[in-house]
PDB file of C-alpha atoms and ligand atoms in Angstrom:
ATOM      1  CA  MET A   1     234.237  26.193 -69.728  1.00  0.00           C
ATOM      2  CA  LYS A   2     234.803  28.175 -66.714  1.00  0.00           C
ATOM      3  CA  ILE A   3     237.024  30.987 -65.772  1.00  0.00           C
ATOM      4  CA  ILE A   4     238.752  30.408 -62.226  1.00  0.00           C
ATOM      5  CA  ALA A   5     240.688  33.543 -61.014  1.00  0.00           C
ATOM      6  CA  ILE A   6     242.750  34.173 -57.915  1.00  0.00           C
ATOM      7  CA  GLY A   7     242.975  37.193 -55.690  1.00  0.00           C
ATOM      8  CA  ARG A   8     245.507  38.628 -53.683  1.00  0.00           C
ATOM      9  CA  ASN A   9     248.529  36.732 -55.240  1.00  0.00           C
ATOM     10  CA  TYR A  10     251.116  39.643 -55.247  1.00  0.00           C
ATOM     11  CA  ALA A  11     252.032  41.135 -52.105  1.00  0.00           C
ATOM     12  CA  GLU A  12     252.206  44.701 -53.439  1.00  0.00           C
ATOM     13  CA  HIS A  13     248.930  44.516 -54.732  1.00  0.00           C
ATOM     14  CA  ILE A  14     247.254  43.359 -51.715  1.00  0.00           C
ATOM     15  CA  LYS A  15     249.161  46.656 -49.901  1.00  0.00           C
ATOM     16  CA  GLU A  16     247.796  49.067 -52.103  1.00  0.00           C
ATOM     17  CA  LEU A  17     244.181  47.672 -51.575  1.00  0.00           C
ATOM     18  CA  GLN A  18     245.033  47.406 -47.941  1.00  0.00           C
ATOM     19  CA  ASN A  19     243.849  43.824 -47.958  1.00  0.00           C
ATOM     20  CA  GLU A  20     245.101  40.994 -45.835  1.00  0.00           C
ATOM     21  CA  ARG A  21     247.831  38.410 -46.901  1.00  0.00           C
ATOM     22  CA  PRO A  22     245.666  35.413 -47.372  1.00  0.00           C
ATOM     23  CA  ASP A  23     247.269  31.820 -46.398  1.00  0.00           C
ATOM     24  CA  GLU A  24     245.577  29.864 -48.835  1.00  0.00           C
ATOM     25  CA  PRO A  25     244.751  31.293 -52.251  1.00  0.00           C
ATOM     26  CA  VAL A  26     241.796  33.325 -52.537  1.00  0.00           C
ATOM     27  CA  VAL A  27     239.484  31.899 -55.226  1.00  0.00           C
ATOM     28  CA  PHE A  28     236.461  33.284 -57.200  1.00  0.00           C
ATOM     29  CA  LEU A  29     234.898  32.254 -60.649  1.00  0.00           C
ATOM     30  CA  LYS A  30     233.627  34.029 -63.708  1.00  0.00           C
ATOM     31  CA  PRO A  31     230.928  32.510 -65.938  1.00  0.00           C
ATOM     32  CA  ASP A  32     231.721  31.952 -69.857  1.00  0.00           C
ATOM     33  CA  THR A  33     229.633  35.226 -70.746  1.00  0.00           C
ATOM     34  CA  ALA A  34     232.673  37.086 -69.000  1.00  0.00           C
ATOM     35  CA  LEU A  35     234.761  36.494 -71.610  1.00  0.00           C
ATOM     36  CA  LEU A  36     236.028  38.792 -74.233  1.00  0.00           C
ATOM     37  CA  LYS A  37     238.069  37.373 -77.481  1.00  0.00           C
ATOM     38  CA  ASP A  38     239.666  38.506 -80.677  1.00  0.00           C
ATOM     39  CA  ASN A  39     240.623  42.051 -78.963  1.00  0.00           C
ATOM     40  CA  ALA A  40     236.661  42.984 -78.822  1.00  0.00           C
ATOM     41  CA  PRO A  41     236.220  46.093 -77.261  1.00  0.00           C
ATOM     42  CA  PHE A  42     234.723  46.460 -73.335  1.00  0.00           C
ATOM     43  CA  TYR A  43     231.509  48.068 -73.255  1.00  0.00           C
ATOM     44  CA  TYR A  44     231.703  50.308 -69.877  1.00  0.00           C
ATOM     45  CA  PRO A  45     228.963  49.093 -67.990  1.00  0.00           C
ATOM     46  CA  ASP A  46     226.044  51.759 -66.587  1.00  0.00           C
ATOM     47  CA  PHE A  47     226.103  49.718 -62.961  1.00  0.00           C
ATOM     48  CA  SER A  48     229.487  51.185 -62.274  1.00  0.00           C
ATOM     49  CA  ARG A  49     231.602  54.554 -62.260  1.00  0.00           C
ATOM     50  CA  ASP A  50     234.778  52.838 -61.006  1.00  0.00           C
ATOM     51  CA  ILE A  51     235.906  50.102 -63.136  1.00  0.00           C
ATOM     52  CA  HIS A  52     239.621  49.005 -62.529  1.00  0.00           C
ATOM     53  CA  HIS A  53     242.167  47.144 -64.574  1.00  0.00           C
ATOM     54  CA  GLU A  54     243.985  44.104 -63.306  1.00  0.00           C
ATOM     55  CA  VAL A  55     246.432  42.339 -66.007  1.00  0.00           C
ATOM     56  CA  GLU A  56     247.046  38.723 -65.033  1.00  0.00           C
ATOM     57  CA  ILE A  57     248.869  35.698 -66.798  1.00  0.00           C
ATOM     58  CA  LEU A  58     246.401  33.226 -67.680  1.00  0.00           C
ATOM     59  CA  LEU A  59     246.782  29.511 -67.675  1.00  0.00           C
ATOM     60  CA  ARG A  60     244.995  27.253 -70.236  1.00  0.00           C
ATOM     61  CA  ILE A  61     243.831  23.846 -68.566  1.00  0.00           C
ATOM     62  CA  GLY A  62     245.092  21.055 -71.187  1.00  0.00           C
ATOM     63  CA  LYS A  63     243.712  18.029 -69.656  1.00  0.00           C
ATOM     64  CA  GLU A  64     240.910  16.948 -67.258  1.00  0.00           C
ATOM     65  CA  GLY A  65     241.952  16.877 -63.363  1.00  0.00           C
ATOM     66  CA  LYS A  66     240.546  16.639 -59.936  1.00  0.00           C
ATOM     67  CA  ASN A  67     242.913  16.370 -56.501  1.00  0.00           C
ATOM     68  CA  ILE A  68     246.064  17.489 -58.626  1.00  0.00           C
ATOM     69  CA  ASP A  69     249.552  17.020 -56.858  1.00  0.00           C
ATOM     70  CA  PRO A  70     251.431  20.041 -56.917  1.00  0.00           C
ATOM     71  CA  ALA A  71     254.422  17.753 -58.609  1.00  0.00           C
ATOM     72  CA  PHE A  72     252.048  16.789 -61.370  1.00  0.00           C
ATOM     73  CA  ALA A  73     250.339  20.117 -61.843  1.00  0.00           C
ATOM     74  CA  HIS A  74     252.361  21.190 -64.841  1.00  0.00           C
ATOM     75  CA  LYS A  75     250.950  18.329 -66.807  1.00  0.00           C
ATOM     76  CA  TYR A  76     247.527  20.171 -66.486  1.00  0.00           C
ATOM     77  CA  TYR A  77     248.406  23.444 -68.533  1.00  0.00           C
ATOM     78  CA  ASP A  78     250.160  23.612 -71.920  1.00  0.00           C
ATOM     79  CA  GLU A  79     249.415  27.119 -72.699  1.00  0.00           C
ATOM     80  CA  ILE A  80     249.596  30.815 -71.259  1.00  0.00           C
ATOM     81  CA  GLY A  81     248.231  33.975 -72.295  1.00  0.00           C
ATOM     82  CA  ILE A  82     247.321  37.168 -70.574  1.00  0.00           C
ATOM     83  CA  GLY A  83     243.813  38.602 -69.824  1.00  0.00           C
ATOM     84  CA  ILE A  84     242.337  41.580 -67.670  1.00  0.00           C
ATOM     85  CA  ASP A  85     240.258  41.032 -64.501  1.00  0.00           C
ATOM     86  CA  PHE A  86     237.863  43.834 -64.768  1.00  0.00           C
ATOM     87  CA  THR A  87     236.708  44.612 -61.262  1.00  0.00           C
ATOM     88  CA  ALA A  88     233.704  47.080 -60.265  1.00  0.00           C
ATOM     89  CA  ARG A  89     235.793  48.455 -57.646  1.00  0.00           C
ATOM     90  CA  ASP A  90     233.112  50.729 -55.991  1.00  0.00           C
ATOM     91  CA  LEU A  91     230.478  47.291 -56.054  1.00  0.00           C
ATOM     92  CA  GLN A  92     233.098  45.283 -54.741  1.00  0.00           C
ATOM     93  CA  GLN A  93     233.846  47.700 -51.842  1.00  0.00           C
ATOM     94  CA  LYS A  94     230.074  47.458 -50.851  1.00  0.00           C
ATOM     95  CA  CYS A  95     230.452  43.741 -51.030  1.00  0.00           C
ATOM     96  CA  LYS A  96     233.651  43.575 -48.868  1.00  0.00           C
ATOM     97  CA  THR A  97     232.020  46.207 -46.283  1.00  0.00           C
ATOM     98  CA  LYS A  98     228.814  43.761 -45.900  1.00  0.00           C
ATOM     99  CA  GLY A  99     231.123  40.581 -45.988  1.00  0.00           C
ATOM    100  CA  LEU A 100     229.232  39.386 -49.085  1.00  0.00           C
ATOM    101  CA  PRO A 101     229.975  37.738 -52.138  1.00  0.00           C
ATOM    102  CA  TRP A 102     232.022  39.370 -54.860  1.00  0.00           C
ATOM    103  CA  GLU A 103     230.487  38.266 -58.158  1.00  0.00           C
ATOM    104  CA  ILE A 104     228.292  41.419 -59.164  1.00  0.00           C
ATOM    105  CA  ALA A 105     231.813  43.174 -59.315  1.00  0.00           C
ATOM    106  CA  LYS A 106     233.877  40.758 -60.609  1.00  0.00           C
ATOM    107  CA  ALA A 107     232.003  38.330 -63.021  1.00  0.00           C
ATOM    108  CA  PHE A 108     229.554  40.424 -65.197  1.00  0.00           C
ATOM    109  CA  ASN A 109     229.586  40.385 -68.997  1.00  0.00           C
ATOM    110  CA  GLY A 110     232.916  41.244 -70.592  1.00  0.00           C
ATOM    111  CA  SER A 111     234.776  41.447 -67.411  1.00  0.00           C
ATOM    112  CA  ALA A 112     237.190  38.965 -68.987  1.00  0.00           C
ATOM    113  CA  PRO A 113     239.115  40.057 -72.227  1.00  0.00           C
ATOM    114  CA  VAL A 114     241.627  37.300 -72.705  1.00  0.00           C
ATOM    115  CA  SER A 115     244.390  36.934 -75.578  1.00  0.00           C
ATOM    116  CA  ALA A 116     245.270  34.081 -77.575  1.00  0.00           C
ATOM    117  CA  PHE A 117     246.786  31.410 -76.219  1.00  0.00           C
ATOM    118  CA  VAL A 118     250.712  30.377 -76.836  1.00  0.00           C
ATOM    119  CA  PRO A 119     252.571  27.271 -76.118  1.00  0.00           C
ATOM    120  CA  LYS A 120     254.148  27.564 -72.420  1.00  0.00           C
ATOM    121  CA  ALA A 121     257.440  25.851 -73.675  1.00  0.00           C
ATOM    122  CA  GLY A 122     259.942  28.329 -74.251  1.00  0.00           C
ATOM    123  CA  TYR A 123     258.954  30.564 -71.372  1.00  0.00           C
ATOM    124  CA  ASN A 124     260.406  30.586 -67.584  1.00  0.00           C
ATOM    125  CA  LEU A 125     257.324  30.541 -66.093  1.00  0.00           C
ATOM    126  CA  ALA A 126     259.096  30.965 -62.839  1.00  0.00           C
ATOM    127  CA  ASP A 127     260.262  34.394 -64.165  1.00  0.00           C
ATOM    128  CA  LEU A 128     257.847  35.823 -66.491  1.00  0.00           C
ATOM    129  CA  ASN A 129     257.421  39.468 -66.935  1.00  0.00           C
ATOM    130  CA  PHE A 130     254.255  41.003 -68.393  1.00  0.00           C
ATOM    131  CA  SER A 131     252.907  44.430 -68.323  1.00  0.00           C
ATOM    132  CA  LEU A 132     249.604  46.515 -69.242  1.00  0.00           C
ATOM    133  CA  ARG A 133     250.016  49.625 -71.088  1.00  0.00           C
ATOM    134  CA  ILE A 134     246.864  52.505 -71.316  1.00  0.00           C
ATOM    135  CA  ASN A 135     247.194  54.701 -74.343  1.00  0.00           C
ATOM    136  CA  GLY A 136     250.645  54.096 -74.489  1.00  0.00           C
ATOM    137  CA  GLN A 137     251.666  54.605 -71.127  1.00  0.00           C
ATOM    138  CA  ILE A 138     252.891  51.627 -68.630  1.00  0.00           C
ATOM    139  CA  ARG A 139     250.444  51.325 -66.167  1.00  0.00           C
ATOM    140  CA  GLN A 140     251.112  47.943 -64.525  1.00  0.00           C
ATOM    141  CA  GLN A 141     254.359  45.712 -64.471  1.00  0.00           C
ATOM    142  CA  GLY A 142     254.816  42.407 -62.984  1.00  0.00           C
ATOM    143  CA  ASN A 143     256.886  39.041 -62.626  1.00  0.00           C
ATOM    144  CA  THR A 144     255.367  35.720 -61.486  1.00  0.00           C
ATOM    145  CA  ASN A 145     258.243  35.446 -59.272  1.00  0.00           C
ATOM    146  CA  LEU A 146     256.555  37.829 -56.942  1.00  0.00           C
ATOM    147  CA  MET A 147     253.515  35.617 -56.570  1.00  0.00           C
ATOM    148  CA  LEU A 148     252.631  34.354 -53.246  1.00  0.00           C
ATOM    149  CA  PHE A 149     251.179  30.963 -54.733  1.00  0.00           C
ATOM    150  CA  ASN A 150     252.820  29.601 -58.097  1.00  0.00           C
ATOM    151  CA  PHE A 151     251.106  28.173 -60.702  1.00  0.00           C
ATOM    152  CA  ASP A 152     251.369  24.549 -59.568  1.00  0.00           C
ATOM    153  CA  THR A 153     250.304  25.350 -56.186  1.00  0.00           C
ATOM    154  CA  ILE A 154     247.228  27.267 -57.260  1.00  0.00           C
ATOM    155  CA  ILE A 155     246.177  24.229 -59.877  1.00  0.00           C
ATOM    156  CA  ALA A 156     246.602  21.613 -56.828  1.00  0.00           C
ATOM    157  CA  TYR A 157     244.538  24.231 -54.710  1.00  0.00           C
ATOM    158  CA  VAL A 158     241.878  25.039 -56.953  1.00  0.00           C
ATOM    159  CA  SER A 159     241.375  21.240 -58.257  1.00  0.00           C
ATOM    160  CA  LYS A 160     240.647  20.015 -54.734  1.00  0.00           C
ATOM    161  CA  PHE A 161     237.279  21.852 -55.006  1.00  0.00           C
ATOM    162  CA  PHE A 162     236.569  22.038 -59.069  1.00  0.00           C
ATOM    163  CA  THR A 163     237.345  19.367 -61.694  1.00  0.00           C
ATOM    164  CA  LEU A 164     239.425  21.291 -64.280  1.00  0.00           C
ATOM    165  CA  LYS A 165     238.666  20.373 -67.532  1.00  0.00           C
ATOM    166  CA  THR A 166     240.369  21.266 -70.710  1.00  0.00           C
ATOM    167  CA  GLY A 167     239.716  24.954 -72.057  1.00  0.00           C
ATOM    168  CA  ASP A 168     239.124  26.172 -68.669  1.00  0.00           C
ATOM    169  CA  ILE A 169     241.003  29.064 -67.872  1.00  0.00           C
ATOM    170  CA  LEU A 170     242.692  30.302 -64.921  1.00  0.00           C
ATOM    171  CA  PHE A 171     243.545  33.995 -64.031  1.00  0.00           C
ATOM    172  CA  THR A 172     246.593  33.959 -61.781  1.00  0.00           C
ATOM    173  CA  GLY A 173     246.371  37.407 -59.826  1.00  0.00           C
ATOM    174  CA  THR A 174     247.341  40.849 -60.462  1.00  0.00           C
ATOM    175  CA  PRO A 175     250.544  42.899 -59.538  1.00  0.00           C
ATOM    176  CA  GLN A 176     250.461  46.402 -58.378  1.00  0.00           C
ATOM    177  CA  GLY A 177     249.192  49.388 -60.215  1.00  0.00           C
ATOM    178  CA  VAL A 178     245.452  48.645 -60.493  1.00  0.00           C
ATOM    179  CA  GLY A 179     243.326  51.783 -61.377  1.00  0.00           C
ATOM    180  CA  PRO A 180     240.398  52.974 -63.053  1.00  0.00           C
ATOM    181  CA  VAL A 181     239.919  53.002 -67.173  1.00  0.00           C
ATOM    182  CA  GLN A 182     237.694  55.188 -68.918  1.00  0.00           C
ATOM    183  CA  VAL A 183     235.701  55.152 -72.117  1.00  0.00           C
ATOM    184  CA  GLY A 184     238.183  55.823 -75.264  1.00  0.00           C
ATOM    185  CA  ASP A 185     241.420  54.203 -73.431  1.00  0.00           C
ATOM    186  CA  ARG A 186     243.252  51.506 -75.527  1.00  0.00           C
ATOM    187  CA  LEU A 187     244.713  48.725 -73.419  1.00  0.00           C
ATOM    188  CA  GLU A 188     247.646  46.469 -74.512  1.00  0.00           C
ATOM    189  CA  ALA A 189     249.100  43.744 -72.533  1.00  0.00           C
ATOM    190  CA  PHE A 190     252.083  42.072 -73.263  1.00  0.00           C
ATOM    191  CA  ILE A 191     254.173  38.769 -72.136  1.00  0.00           C
ATOM    192  CA  GLU A 192     257.742  39.556 -71.845  1.00  0.00           C
ATOM    193  CA  ASP A 193     258.072  41.784 -74.980  1.00  0.00           C
ATOM    194  CA  LYS A 194     255.467  40.415 -76.890  1.00  0.00           C
ATOM    195  CA  PRO A 195     252.213  42.224 -77.780  1.00  0.00           C
ATOM    196  CA  MET A 196     249.736  40.057 -76.638  1.00  0.00           C
ATOM    197  CA  LEU A 197     245.917  41.901 -76.152  1.00  0.00           C
ATOM    198  CA  ASN A 198     245.002  44.963 -77.510  1.00  0.00           C
ATOM    199  CA  PHE A 199     241.702  46.558 -77.163  1.00  0.00           C
ATOM    200  CA  GLU A 200     239.527  49.419 -76.215  1.00  0.00           C
ATOM    201  CA  VAL A 201     237.115  50.565 -73.773  1.00  0.00           C
ATOM    202  CA  LYS A 202     233.869  51.950 -75.423  1.00  0.00           C
TER     203      LYS A 202
HETATM  204 MG1   MG B   1     242.511  39.920 -60.292  1.00  0.00          MG
END
């Protein structure tokens, strides 16, 4: 399986990192070794001193597809979840300054903690609240109605380049409020009021 992630998909987050607003979705990949499941702890890596949390809504691909029309994109994902796109902001800043790819800052082992997935039926995907608490304090709150590119647009766009396969996971971008995590932090992520993800930084 592969993890496809979208960057710069919420205007307020683009502002906080002083990035440019993109004309098309910004896409990057994480390998399967980035996955952390079942609330497994995240071990703070020794190559960074500035690991940031980015809470994001996830889509699980339920059907293989390539060059998917936006009108049919909803047929290709049947479950949603929530995850953290851990980012080594110090390494990313170096890569960005030099115009180099981001992978070492975004795709390292354990950089993609994910919740269990739940059927999308019953959720209004165009108006979905989600949030991240650290040690009980709200750090990020978002709503999918603030995305620059909605789920169907993202699916159509990424499927021009990559065949989407059953079990692939899409990270759909983070709202404002990203910031550093510390060893000992407990991260809890919610879709609406439902606790979905709960793990510790070690
Ligand atoms: Mg992200």
